[in-house]
Amino acid sequence: MGRMTFIEHDGTRHEVEIEADKSLMQHAADNMVPGIDADCGGECACGTCHVIVDEQWFGKTGAINSNEKQMLEMTPEGAPTSRLACQIEVTDALDGLVVHLPEFQM
Amino acid sequence: MSISTLAMNLSARVVPMQWQIKAAHLAQKTLDRIGLAPKVPEFVESPLPDVSTLAIEDIDVSNPFLWRQGLWGSYFKRLRDEQPVHFQKSSPFGPFWSVTRFDDILFVDKHHELFSAEPIITLGDQPAGLAIETFIAMDPPKHDKQRQAVQNVVAPKNLKEMESLIRQRTQEVLDSLPVDQPFDWVSSVSIELTARMLATLLDFPYEQRRKLVYWSDVAAASPETTGGEVERDEFFPVVAEVAKAFSQLWRDKAARQDAGEEPGFDIISLMLNNEDTKDLIHRPMEFLGNLALLIVGGNDTTRNSMTGGVLALNKFPQEFDKLKSNPALIPNMVSEIIRWQTPLAYMRRVAKVDVELNGQTIRKGDKVVMWYASGNRDERAIDNPDEFIIDRKGARNHLSFGFGVHRCMGNRLAEMQLRILWEELLERFERIEVQGEPEYVQSNFVRGYTRMMVKVSKKNRS
Ligand code: HEM
Ligand code: FES
């Protein structure tokens, strides 16, 4: 199975192994990656699993639906490649994925 | 927009806002006199029955004394177990649905396309004659625009700037408390600290800060919206006073900016410098609504969490020991306090279409109340929900801040204030003992305290 990397705002890197049928948010939670709160438990309803996807990977993370877009607009930390980690389905195609954590979750 | 709001907006350029509100009040009094005004419900307290003696359809959780009488827990448990989506057809606030389980509440809150937050989020409608507009009670896309215009004031980045100021003000309050003798925690700590914070957010004259608290209390406590105790004749003059004070604050800021002063981080500076809100002063009902939202939103809620935390630690003393031996638990405890207290009992919606929910058909136009206070005690979603456990796993997964597009804008500020309070309390005090029973607010919306006597004793510094 492949691996993915979360990079905290201060540069600390966390490598995690890809597991089947889990969102990117669950990967972070299960591997104790700090900086992802996931207050709503993956319902796309809190915005506290915000990540900024490395530009070259952004296209591979799947489509953003209107709910996710709306929640993302509410975070002042938003960037052009922002996503909610609970809405990213992880498959082997994301082997090597790099995402950055914002300084703050809203 | 109602015709009266439109008229107010049109005349806002020439007639001061507070006069317009006085005029609305007069018009209202006239309607009252000739018997045309909607009837204001009157609430007189009497002991409520044990819920087991009631038929399910007679259960009315809109009663503003349920919280004060300590019965809300058993009433909501019965609804959750027997009829989690429950219809009450004849409350003093009219017919309404109650949604009481965690998952169903999340569903309603998420689906703003099915459930509208307009025209207001309290059980009853606004006092007649005053259609204040605020984005907590607006649907997308208008909501999103207005929220984006002001949300930076409580964005984490801004909070980081404010943290040391808030800490310093907290220290001042705590250092002035009497030691080893009873005092009222609500007034001396909870209200005083929230007043200081609000004055900071608004850049409001610091010595007049307690006014903000008083205004916000009045705004949230009219009998027709929440079953509160404020009379209409107190309500209107306060709104007029707020309008006057805030217009003046706005105009002073604008003048200072025009004279070349750098804009600050306060809410009015932010609004003045945003395309969507820079003319807000010409839309008085919206102007008032947005500022009122910030003071009401940031007032009762944080205040009652500050009191609720002390009360919870007194009811669960082993948790206080746990805390003292491991202060690193403070952030987790803050989430647990906010869940346990659930400062706002609910938010109200109106169904935009017919919706099936947990076996019931909610009709288009029906009022739907999401009882966060019940969902936060739902055994199906939370283990031992009535226990206060400062190292609870998943403590952040509570409903107190709501979910979806209206999710509380001030949640990080509230958490920060509470974290600082507890850090500073642990520095200073060995014990914080509640003396006797606290006194509770009359409301179906605000779960708060009007008075709680405590005695603190100093930590031995070695
Ligand atoms: C423990 C403290 C607090 C609690 C429990 C709380 C609770 C809530 C709830 C339940 C909502 C509605 C959520 C929904 O409809 O889904 C809300 C919205 C809001 N709160 Fe808070 N709040 C707190 C503190 C604050 C503070 C400190 C501020 C600001 C200074 C604030 C400002 C707001 C605003 C502006 C909204 C409207 C957001 C929108 O409609 O987009 N709140 N809050
Ligand atoms: S976990 Fe709440 S939006 Fe992703």
Coordinates of C-alpha atoms and ligand atoms in Angstrom, one line a residue:
Chain A
M1 CA 0.0 0.0 0.0
G2 CA 1.1 3.6 -0.6
R3 CA 1.9 6.5 1.6
M4 CA 0.8 10.1 2.1
T5 CA 2.4 13.1 3.9
F6 CA 0.8 15.7 6.1
I7 CA 3.0 18.8 6.7
E8 CA 2.1 20.9 9.7
H9 CA 2.3 24.6 9.6
D10 CA 5.6 24.6 11.4
G11 CA 7.1 22.1 8.9
T12 CA 6.7 18.9 10.9
R13 CA 6.0 16.0 8.5
H14 CA 3.8 13.0 9.2
E15 CA 3.8 10.1 6.9
V16 CA 0.9 7.8 7.0
E17 CA 0.1 4.5 5.2
I18 CA -2.9 4.3 2.9
E19 CA -5.7 2.1 4.2
A20 CA -8.7 1.2 2.2
D21 CA -12.1 2.8 2.6
K22 CA -11.1 5.7 4.7
S23 CA -11.2 9.4 4.0
L24 CA -8.2 11.6 4.3
M25 CA -9.6 13.0 7.5
Q26 CA -9.8 9.5 9.0
H27 CA -6.2 8.8 8.0
A28 CA -5.1 11.9 9.9
A29 CA -7.3 11.0 12.9
D30 CA -6.2 7.4 13.1
N31 CA -2.6 8.3 12.9
M32 CA -2.8 11.1 15.5
V33 CA -1.8 13.8 13.0
P34 CA -2.3 17.0 15.1
G35 CA -4.1 20.0 13.7
I36 CA -7.2 18.3 12.3
D37 CA -10.1 18.6 14.7
A38 CA -12.9 17.1 12.6
D39 CA -15.6 18.3 15.0
C40 CA -18.5 17.0 13.0
G41 CA -16.9 13.6 12.5
G42 CA -16.7 13.8 8.7
E43 CA -20.1 15.2 7.8
C44 CA -18.8 18.2 5.8
A45 CA -20.5 20.4 8.3
C46 CA -17.8 22.0 10.5
G47 CA -14.9 22.9 8.3
T48 CA -12.3 21.8 10.9
C49 CA -10.6 19.2 8.7
H50 CA -9.2 21.9 6.3
V51 CA -6.1 21.0 4.4
I52 CA -4.2 22.7 1.6
V53 CA -3.4 20.2 -1.1
D54 CA 0.0 20.4 -2.8
E55 CA -0.6 22.0 -6.1
Q56 CA 0.5 19.1 -8.3
W57 CA -1.8 16.8 -6.5
F58 CA -4.9 19.0 -6.4
G59 CA -6.4 17.7 -9.6
K60 CA -6.2 14.2 -8.3
T61 CA -8.2 14.7 -5.1
G62 CA -11.6 14.6 -6.8
A63 CA -14.4 17.0 -7.4
I64 CA -15.6 19.6 -4.8
N65 CA -19.3 19.6 -4.3
S66 CA -21.3 22.8 -3.4
N67 CA -21.5 22.0 0.3
E68 CA -17.8 21.6 0.6
K69 CA -17.3 24.8 -1.4
Q70 CA -19.6 26.7 0.9
M71 CA -17.9 25.4 4.1
L72 CA -14.5 26.3 2.7
E73 CA -15.6 29.8 1.9
M74 CA -16.1 30.3 5.6
T75 CA -12.5 29.7 6.6
P76 CA -10.3 32.8 6.5
E77 CA -7.3 30.5 6.0
G78 CA -8.6 29.4 2.6
A79 CA -6.2 28.9 -0.3
P80 CA -6.8 28.1 -4.0
T81 CA -6.1 24.4 -3.3
S82 CA -8.0 24.1 0.0
R83 CA -10.1 21.0 0.6
L84 CA -11.9 19.4 3.5
A85 CA -10.1 16.2 4.3
C86 CA -13.3 14.3 5.2
Q87 CA -14.4 14.8 1.6
I88 CA -11.3 13.3 0.0
E89 CA -11.7 9.7 -0.8
V90 CA -8.3 8.0 -0.5
T91 CA -7.4 5.4 -3.2
D92 CA -4.0 4.1 -4.3
A93 CA -4.1 6.8 -6.9
L94 CA -3.1 9.1 -4.1
D95 CA 0.1 7.3 -3.3
G96 CA 2.6 10.0 -2.6
L97 CA 0.0 12.7 -1.9
V98 CA 1.3 15.8 0.0
V99 CA -1.1 18.1 1.9
H100 CA -0.3 21.1 4.1
L101 CA -2.1 21.9 7.4
P102 CA -3.3 25.5 7.9
E103 CA -2.0 27.4 10.9
F104 CA -5.5 27.3 12.4
Q105 CA -8.7 25.4 11.9
M106 CA -11.8 27.6 12.1
Chain B
M1 CA -37.9 42.9 3.3
S2 CA -41.0 44.2 5.0
I3 CA -42.5 47.5 4.0
S4 CA -41.6 49.1 7.4
T5 CA -38.0 48.0 7.0
L6 CA -37.9 49.5 3.6
A7 CA -39.3 52.7 4.9
M8 CA -36.7 52.8 7.6
N9 CA -33.9 52.2 5.2
L10 CA -35.1 55.0 2.9
S11 CA -35.4 57.4 5.7
A12 CA -32.1 56.4 7.4
R13 CA -30.2 59.0 5.6
V14 CA -32.3 61.8 7.1
V15 CA -33.8 60.6 10.3
P16 CA -31.6 59.3 13.1
M17 CA -32.1 55.5 13.6
Q18 CA -33.1 55.8 17.3
W19 CA -36.0 58.1 16.4
Q20 CA -37.3 55.6 13.9
I21 CA -37.3 52.9 16.5
K22 CA -39.1 55.2 18.9
A23 CA -41.7 55.8 16.2
A24 CA -42.0 52.0 15.7
H25 CA -42.6 51.7 19.5
L26 CA -45.3 54.3 19.5
A27 CA -47.0 52.7 16.5
Q28 CA -46.9 49.5 18.4
K29 CA -48.4 51.0 21.5
T30 CA -51.2 52.4 19.5
L31 CA -51.9 49.0 18.0
D32 CA -51.8 47.6 21.5
R33 CA -54.3 50.1 22.7
I34 CA -56.8 49.5 19.9
G35 CA -56.3 45.7 20.3
L36 CA -54.7 45.1 17.0
A37 CA -51.2 44.1 18.1
P38 CA -50.4 40.3 18.3
K39 CA -50.8 39.1 21.8
V40 CA -47.6 38.8 23.9
P41 CA -47.6 35.6 25.9
E42 CA -47.4 36.0 29.6
F43 CA -45.4 33.5 31.6
V44 CA -46.1 32.9 35.3
E45 CA -44.1 30.2 37.0
S46 CA -45.7 27.2 38.6
P47 CA -44.3 23.8 39.4
L48 CA -44.2 21.6 36.3
P49 CA -45.5 18.0 36.3
D50 CA -43.2 15.0 36.2
V51 CA -42.9 14.1 32.6
S52 CA -44.1 10.5 33.2
T53 CA -47.6 11.8 34.0
L54 CA -48.1 13.5 30.6
A55 CA -49.4 12.1 27.4
I56 CA -46.7 12.3 24.7
E57 CA -48.6 14.9 22.6
D58 CA -49.0 17.2 25.6
I59 CA -45.3 17.5 26.3
D60 CA -44.3 21.1 25.7
V61 CA -40.6 21.7 25.8
S62 CA -41.0 25.4 24.9
N63 CA -41.8 26.1 28.6
P64 CA -39.3 28.7 29.8
F65 CA -39.3 27.2 33.3
L66 CA -38.1 23.7 32.3
W67 CA -34.5 24.6 32.7
R68 CA -34.9 26.5 36.0
Q69 CA -36.8 23.6 37.5
G70 CA -34.2 21.1 36.5
L71 CA -36.8 19.0 34.5
W72 CA -35.4 19.5 31.0
G73 CA -33.3 16.3 31.2
S74 CA -36.2 14.0 31.9
Y75 CA -38.5 15.7 29.4
F76 CA -36.1 15.4 26.6
K77 CA -35.1 11.9 27.4
R78 CA -38.7 10.8 27.0
L79 CA -38.9 12.6 23.6
R80 CA -35.6 11.0 22.4
D81 CA -36.8 7.6 23.5
E82 CA -40.4 7.6 22.4
Q83 CA -40.8 10.2 19.7
P84 CA -37.5 11.7 18.6
V85 CA -39.3 14.0 16.1
H86 CA -42.2 15.3 18.1
F87 CA -45.0 17.7 17.3
Q88 CA -46.5 20.1 19.8
K89 CA -49.6 21.6 18.2
S90 CA -50.5 24.4 20.6
S91 CA -47.6 26.0 22.5
P92 CA -47.6 29.7 23.5
F93 CA -45.3 30.1 20.5
G94 CA -47.6 28.3 18.1
P95 CA -47.2 24.7 16.7
F96 CA -43.6 23.4 16.3
W97 CA -41.6 20.2 15.8
S98 CA -38.9 19.2 18.2
V99 CA -35.9 17.3 16.8
T100 CA -34.1 15.7 19.8
R101 CA -31.6 13.1 18.6
F102 CA -28.0 13.9 17.7
D103 CA -28.0 12.5 14.2
D104 CA -31.3 14.1 13.3
I105 CA -30.2 17.5 14.5
L106 CA -27.0 17.3 12.4
F107 CA -29.2 16.4 9.4
V108 CA -31.4 19.4 9.8
D109 CA -28.5 21.8 10.5
K110 CA -26.6 20.6 7.4
H111 CA -29.5 20.9 5.0
H112 CA -30.2 24.6 4.7
E113 CA -31.8 23.9 1.3
L114 CA -34.6 22.0 3.2
F115 CA -34.7 24.1 6.3
S116 CA -34.6 27.9 6.3
A117 CA -33.2 30.0 9.2
E118 CA -35.4 32.9 8.2
P119 CA -37.0 34.9 9.6
I120 CA -35.6 34.2 13.1
I121 CA -33.9 31.4 15.0
T122 CA -35.8 31.6 18.3
L123 CA -39.1 29.7 18.9
G124 CA -41.3 32.7 18.9
D125 CA -41.3 35.5 16.4
Q126 CA -39.8 38.9 16.9
P127 CA -41.6 41.6 18.8
A128 CA -44.0 43.1 16.2
G129 CA -42.9 46.3 14.5
L130 CA -39.2 45.6 14.6
A131 CA -37.8 43.4 11.9
I132 CA -34.1 43.3 12.7
E133 CA -32.1 41.5 10.1
T134 CA -29.1 39.4 11.0
F135 CA -27.2 36.7 9.1
I136 CA -27.7 34.0 11.7
A137 CA -31.3 34.2 10.4
M138 CA -30.5 34.5 6.7
D139 CA -30.2 31.7 4.1
P140 CA -27.4 31.4 1.5
P141 CA -26.4 33.2 -0.6
K142 CA -27.1 36.4 1.4
H143 CA -25.9 34.8 4.6
D144 CA -22.6 33.8 3.1
K145 CA -21.8 37.2 1.9
Q146 CA -22.6 39.0 5.1
R147 CA -20.8 36.4 7.2
Q148 CA -17.7 36.7 5.1
A149 CA -17.6 40.4 5.6
V150 CA -17.3 40.2 9.3
Q151 CA -15.8 36.8 10.1
N152 CA -12.2 37.9 10.2
V153 CA -12.8 39.8 13.4
V154 CA -12.9 36.4 15.2
A155 CA -10.5 34.6 12.9
P156 CA -7.8 32.7 14.7
K157 CA -5.1 35.0 13.3
N158 CA -6.9 38.0 14.9
L159 CA -7.4 36.1 18.1
K160 CA -3.7 35.4 18.4
E161 CA -3.2 39.2 18.4
M162 CA -5.8 39.6 21.1
E163 CA -4.8 36.7 23.3
S164 CA -2.3 38.6 25.6
L165 CA -4.8 41.4 26.0
I166 CA -7.6 39.0 27.0
R167 CA -5.2 37.2 29.4
Q168 CA -4.2 40.4 31.0
R169 CA -7.8 41.5 31.5
T170 CA -8.6 38.1 33.0
Q171 CA -5.7 38.3 35.4
E172 CA -6.9 41.7 36.6
V173 CA -10.4 40.4 37.3
L174 CA -9.1 37.3 39.1
D175 CA -6.6 39.2 41.2
S176 CA -9.4 41.5 42.5
L177 CA -11.6 38.7 43.8
P178 CA -12.3 38.4 47.5
V179 CA -10.6 35.3 49.0
D180 CA -12.2 33.0 51.6
Q181 CA -15.5 34.9 51.5
P182 CA -18.6 34.3 49.4
F183 CA -19.2 36.4 46.3
D184 CA -21.4 36.2 43.2
W185 CA -19.4 34.4 40.5
V186 CA -21.8 35.4 37.7
S187 CA -21.5 39.1 38.3
S188 CA -17.8 39.3 39.4
V189 CA -16.3 36.9 36.9
S190 CA -18.5 35.7 34.1
I191 CA -20.2 39.0 33.3
E192 CA -17.2 41.1 33.9
L193 CA -15.0 39.1 31.7
T194 CA -17.4 38.9 28.8
A195 CA -18.1 42.6 29.0
R196 CA -14.3 43.3 28.7
M197 CA -14.1 41.0 25.7
L198 CA -17.0 42.5 23.9
A199 CA -15.6 46.0 24.5
T200 CA -12.4 44.9 22.9
L201 CA -14.1 43.3 19.9
L202 CA -16.2 46.4 19.2
D203 CA -13.6 49.0 20.4
F204 CA -16.4 50.2 22.6
P205 CA -15.7 52.8 25.3
Y206 CA -14.2 50.6 28.0
E207 CA -15.8 52.3 31.0
Q208 CA -19.2 51.7 29.6
R209 CA -18.7 48.0 28.9
R210 CA -21.4 46.7 31.2
K211 CA -24.0 48.5 29.0
L212 CA -23.2 45.9 26.3
V213 CA -24.1 43.2 28.6
Y214 CA -27.3 44.8 29.7
W215 CA -28.4 45.5 26.1
S216 CA -27.6 42.0 25.0
D217 CA -29.6 40.5 27.9
V218 CA -32.6 42.6 27.0
A219 CA -32.3 41.8 23.3
A220 CA -32.3 38.0 24.0
A221 CA -35.1 37.9 26.6
S222 CA -38.4 39.1 25.1
P223 CA -41.3 36.9 26.2
E224 CA -42.6 36.4 22.6
T225 CA -39.2 35.0 21.3
T226 CA -37.9 32.9 24.2
G227 CA -40.3 33.2 27.1
G228 CA -38.0 35.7 28.8
E229 CA -38.8 38.4 31.3
V230 CA -38.3 41.7 29.4
E231 CA -41.3 43.9 28.8
R232 CA -41.9 45.5 25.5
D233 CA -41.7 48.9 27.1
E234 CA -38.1 48.1 28.2
F235 CA -37.2 46.4 24.9
F236 CA -37.8 49.2 22.5
P237 CA -36.0 52.0 24.4
V238 CA -33.0 49.7 24.7
V239 CA -33.0 49.0 20.9
A240 CA -33.1 52.8 20.4
E241 CA -30.2 53.3 22.7
V242 CA -28.2 50.6 21.0
A243 CA -28.9 52.1 17.6
K244 CA -27.8 55.5 18.8
A245 CA -24.6 54.2 20.4
F246 CA -23.6 52.1 17.5
S247 CA -24.3 54.7 14.9
Q248 CA -22.1 57.1 16.8
L249 CA -19.4 54.5 17.1
W250 CA -19.6 53.9 13.4
R251 CA -19.5 57.6 12.5
D252 CA -16.6 58.3 14.8
K253 CA -14.6 55.5 13.3
A254 CA -15.4 56.6 9.8
A255 CA -14.4 60.1 10.6
R256 CA -11.1 59.0 12.1
Q257 CA -10.4 56.8 9.1
D258 CA -11.1 59.7 6.7
A259 CA -8.7 61.7 8.7
G260 CA -6.0 59.1 7.9
E261 CA -6.1 56.8 11.0
E262 CA -5.1 53.2 10.4
P263 CA -8.2 50.9 10.6
G264 CA -8.1 48.7 13.7
F265 CA -9.0 45.0 14.1
D266 CA -12.4 45.8 15.7
I267 CA -15.6 44.8 14.0
I268 CA -16.6 48.3 12.9
S269 CA -13.3 48.9 11.2
L270 CA -13.7 45.6 9.4
M271 CA -17.2 46.5 8.2
L272 CA -16.1 49.9 7.1
N273 CA -13.5 48.4 4.9
N274 CA -15.5 45.7 3.3
E275 CA -17.3 46.4 0.0
D276 CA -20.5 44.6 1.1
T277 CA -20.8 46.3 4.4
K278 CA -19.3 49.7 4.0
D279 CA -22.8 51.3 3.5
L280 CA -24.4 49.3 6.2
I281 CA -25.2 52.4 8.2
H282 CA -27.8 53.2 5.6
R283 CA -29.6 49.9 6.2
P284 CA -30.5 50.3 9.8
M285 CA -32.2 47.0 10.5
E286 CA -29.3 45.1 9.0
F287 CA -26.7 47.3 10.7
L288 CA -28.4 46.8 14.1
G289 CA -28.9 43.1 13.5
N290 CA -25.3 42.4 12.7
L291 CA -23.9 44.2 15.6
A292 CA -26.5 42.8 17.9
L293 CA -25.6 39.4 16.7
L294 CA -22.1 39.8 17.8
I295 CA -22.9 41.1 21.2
V296 CA -25.7 38.6 21.9
G297 CA -23.7 35.8 20.3
G298 CA -20.7 36.5 22.4
N299 CA -22.4 37.4 25.6
D300 CA -24.7 34.9 27.2
T301 CA -23.0 31.9 25.7
T302 CA -19.5 32.5 27.0
R303 CA -20.7 33.9 30.2
N304 CA -22.8 30.9 31.1
S305 CA -20.0 28.5 30.1
M306 CA -17.8 30.4 32.6
T307 CA -20.3 29.7 35.3
G308 CA -21.3 26.3 34.1
G309 CA -17.7 25.0 34.2
V310 CA -17.4 25.9 37.9
L311 CA -20.7 24.3 38.7
A312 CA -19.8 21.1 36.8
L313 CA -16.5 20.8 38.6
N314 CA -18.4 21.1 41.9
K315 CA -20.9 18.4 40.9
F316 CA -18.1 16.2 39.8
P317 CA -15.3 16.9 42.3
Q318 CA -13.1 14.0 41.2
E319 CA -12.7 15.9 37.9
F320 CA -11.4 18.9 39.6
D321 CA -8.7 16.7 41.2
K322 CA -7.9 15.3 37.8
L323 CA -7.6 18.8 36.4
K324 CA -5.3 20.0 39.2
S325 CA -2.9 17.0 38.6
N326 CA -3.0 17.5 34.9
P327 CA -3.6 21.1 33.7
A328 CA -2.8 19.9 30.1
L329 CA -6.4 18.7 30.1
I330 CA -7.8 22.3 30.0
P331 CA -8.5 22.5 26.2
N332 CA -10.3 19.2 26.3
M333 CA -12.2 20.2 29.4
V334 CA -13.3 23.4 27.7
S335 CA -15.0 21.4 25.0
E336 CA -16.6 19.2 27.6
I337 CA -17.9 22.3 29.5
I338 CA -19.4 23.7 26.4
R339 CA -21.2 20.3 25.7
W340 CA -22.3 19.9 29.3
Q341 CA -23.6 23.4 29.5
T342 CA -25.0 23.8 26.0
P343 CA -25.5 27.5 26.5
L344 CA -28.0 27.8 23.7
A345 CA -30.7 25.2 23.9
Y346 CA -31.7 25.2 20.3
M347 CA -31.8 26.9 16.9
R348 CA -35.1 27.1 15.0
R349 CA -35.7 26.5 11.3
V350 CA -38.8 26.5 9.0
A351 CA -39.2 23.6 6.5
K352 CA -39.0 24.9 2.9
V353 CA -40.5 21.7 1.5
D354 CA -42.2 18.6 2.9
V355 CA -39.5 16.5 4.6
E356 CA -39.6 12.9 6.0
L357 CA -37.6 12.7 9.2
N358 CA -37.3 9.7 11.5
G359 CA -40.8 8.5 10.5
Q360 CA -42.6 11.8 10.6
T361 CA -43.7 14.1 7.8
I362 CA -42.8 17.7 8.4
R363 CA -44.8 20.0 6.2
K364 CA -43.6 22.9 4.3
G365 CA -43.9 26.0 6.5
D366 CA -43.7 24.1 9.8
K367 CA -41.4 25.4 12.5
V368 CA -38.6 22.9 13.3
V369 CA -36.6 23.2 16.5
M370 CA -33.1 21.5 16.8
W371 CA -32.6 20.9 20.5
Y372 CA -28.9 20.9 20.8
A373 CA -29.3 20.5 24.6
S374 CA -31.0 17.2 24.0
G375 CA -28.7 16.0 21.2
N376 CA -25.7 16.6 23.5
R377 CA -27.2 14.2 26.0
D378 CA -28.2 11.6 23.4
E379 CA -27.0 8.2 24.6
R380 CA -27.0 7.0 21.0
A381 CA -24.2 9.4 20.1
I382 CA -22.3 10.1 23.4
D383 CA -21.3 7.6 26.1
N384 CA -22.5 8.5 29.6
P385 CA -23.8 11.8 28.3
D386 CA -24.9 13.1 31.7
E387 CA -21.5 12.7 33.2
F388 CA -19.0 15.5 33.1
I389 CA -15.7 13.9 32.1
I390 CA -12.8 16.4 31.4
D391 CA -10.7 13.8 29.5
R392 CA -13.6 12.5 27.5
K393 CA -12.6 11.1 24.2
G394 CA -14.1 13.0 21.2
A395 CA -15.1 15.9 23.5
R396 CA -15.1 18.2 20.5
N397 CA -17.8 16.3 18.7
H398 CA -20.7 18.1 20.4
L399 CA -23.6 20.1 19.0
S400 CA -23.3 23.3 21.1
F401 CA -21.8 25.4 18.2
G402 CA -24.2 24.0 15.6
F403 CA -23.1 22.6 12.2
G404 CA -23.3 23.7 8.6
V405 CA -23.2 27.2 7.2
H406 CA -24.4 28.8 10.4
R407 CA -21.9 27.0 12.6
C408 CA -20.8 29.4 15.4
M409 CA -18.5 32.1 14.1
G410 CA -17.1 32.8 17.5
N411 CA -16.3 29.3 18.6
R412 CA -12.5 29.8 18.6
L413 CA -12.9 33.0 20.6
A414 CA -15.2 31.3 23.1
E415 CA -12.8 28.4 23.5
M416 CA -9.8 30.7 23.9
Q417 CA -11.5 32.8 26.6
L418 CA -12.5 29.7 28.6
R419 CA -9.0 28.2 28.2
I420 CA -7.4 31.4 29.5
L421 CA -9.8 31.6 32.4
W422 CA -9.0 28.1 33.5
E423 CA -5.3 28.5 33.1
E424 CA -5.4 31.6 35.2
L425 CA -7.7 30.1 37.8
L426 CA -5.5 27.0 38.3
E427 CA -2.5 29.4 38.8
R428 CA -4.3 31.1 41.7
F429 CA -6.8 29.0 43.5
E430 CA -6.8 25.7 45.4
R431 CA -10.6 25.5 45.7
I432 CA -13.6 27.1 44.1
E433 CA -16.6 26.1 46.1
V434 CA -20.2 26.7 45.0
Q435 CA -22.3 27.9 48.0
G436 CA -25.9 26.7 47.8
E437 CA -27.9 26.5 44.6
P438 CA -27.3 28.8 41.7
E439 CA -30.3 30.8 40.3
Y440 CA -31.4 30.0 36.7
V441 CA -32.5 32.2 33.8
Q442 CA -36.1 32.1 32.7
S443 CA -35.9 31.2 29.0
N444 CA -36.4 28.3 26.6
F445 CA -33.4 29.4 24.7
V446 CA -30.6 30.6 27.0
R447 CA -29.4 28.0 29.5
G448 CA -27.9 30.4 32.0
Y449 CA -27.5 31.5 35.5
T450 CA -28.4 34.8 37.1
R451 CA -26.4 34.2 40.3
M452 CA -24.1 31.7 41.8
M453 CA -22.3 32.3 45.1
V454 CA -18.8 30.8 45.5
K455 CA -15.9 30.9 47.8
V456 CA -12.3 30.6 46.5
S457 CA -9.2 29.8 48.5
K458 CA -5.7 30.6 47.5
K459 CA -3.2 28.1 46.4
N460 CA -0.2 27.7 48.7
R461 CA 2.7 29.0 46.8
S462 CA 5.8 27.2 47.9
Ligands
HEM1 C1 -19.7 28.9 24.2 C2 -20.0 29.9 23.5 C3 -20.9 29.9 22.3 C4 -21.9 29.0 21.9 C5 -22.3 27.8 22.6 C6 -22.4 29.5 20.7 C7 -23.4 28.9 20.0 C8 -23.8 29.2 18.7 C9 -24.8 28.5 17.9 C10 -25.6 27.3 18.4 C11 -24.9 29.1 16.7 C12 -25.9 28.7 15.6 C13 -25.3 27.5 14.9 C14 -26.3 26.9 13.8 O1 -27.3 27.5 13.5 O2 -25.9 25.9 13.3 C15 -24.0 30.3 16.8 C16 -23.9 31.2 15.7 C17 -23.2 32.3 15.8 N1 -22.3 32.7 16.9 FE1 -22.0 31.6 18.6 N2 -21.8 30.7 20.3 C18 -20.8 30.9 21.3 C19 -19.9 32.0 21.3 C20 -19.9 33.0 20.4 C21 -19.1 34.2 20.4 C22 -18.0 34.4 21.5 C23 -19.4 34.9 19.3 C24 -18.8 36.2 18.8 C25 -18.2 37.1 19.3 C26 -20.4 34.2 18.6 C27 -21.0 34.7 17.4 C28 -21.8 33.9 16.6 C29 -22.3 34.4 15.3 C30 -21.9 35.7 14.6 C31 -23.1 33.4 14.8 C32 -23.9 33.3 13.5 C33 -23.2 32.5 12.5 C34 -23.9 32.3 11.2 O3 -25.1 32.4 11.1 O4 -23.2 32.1 10.2 N3 -20.7 33.1 19.2 N4 -23.4 30.3 18.0
FES2 S1 -14.8 16.7 9.6 FE1 -16.3 18.3 9.7 S2 -16.1 19.1 7.7 FE2 -14.7 17.5 7.7

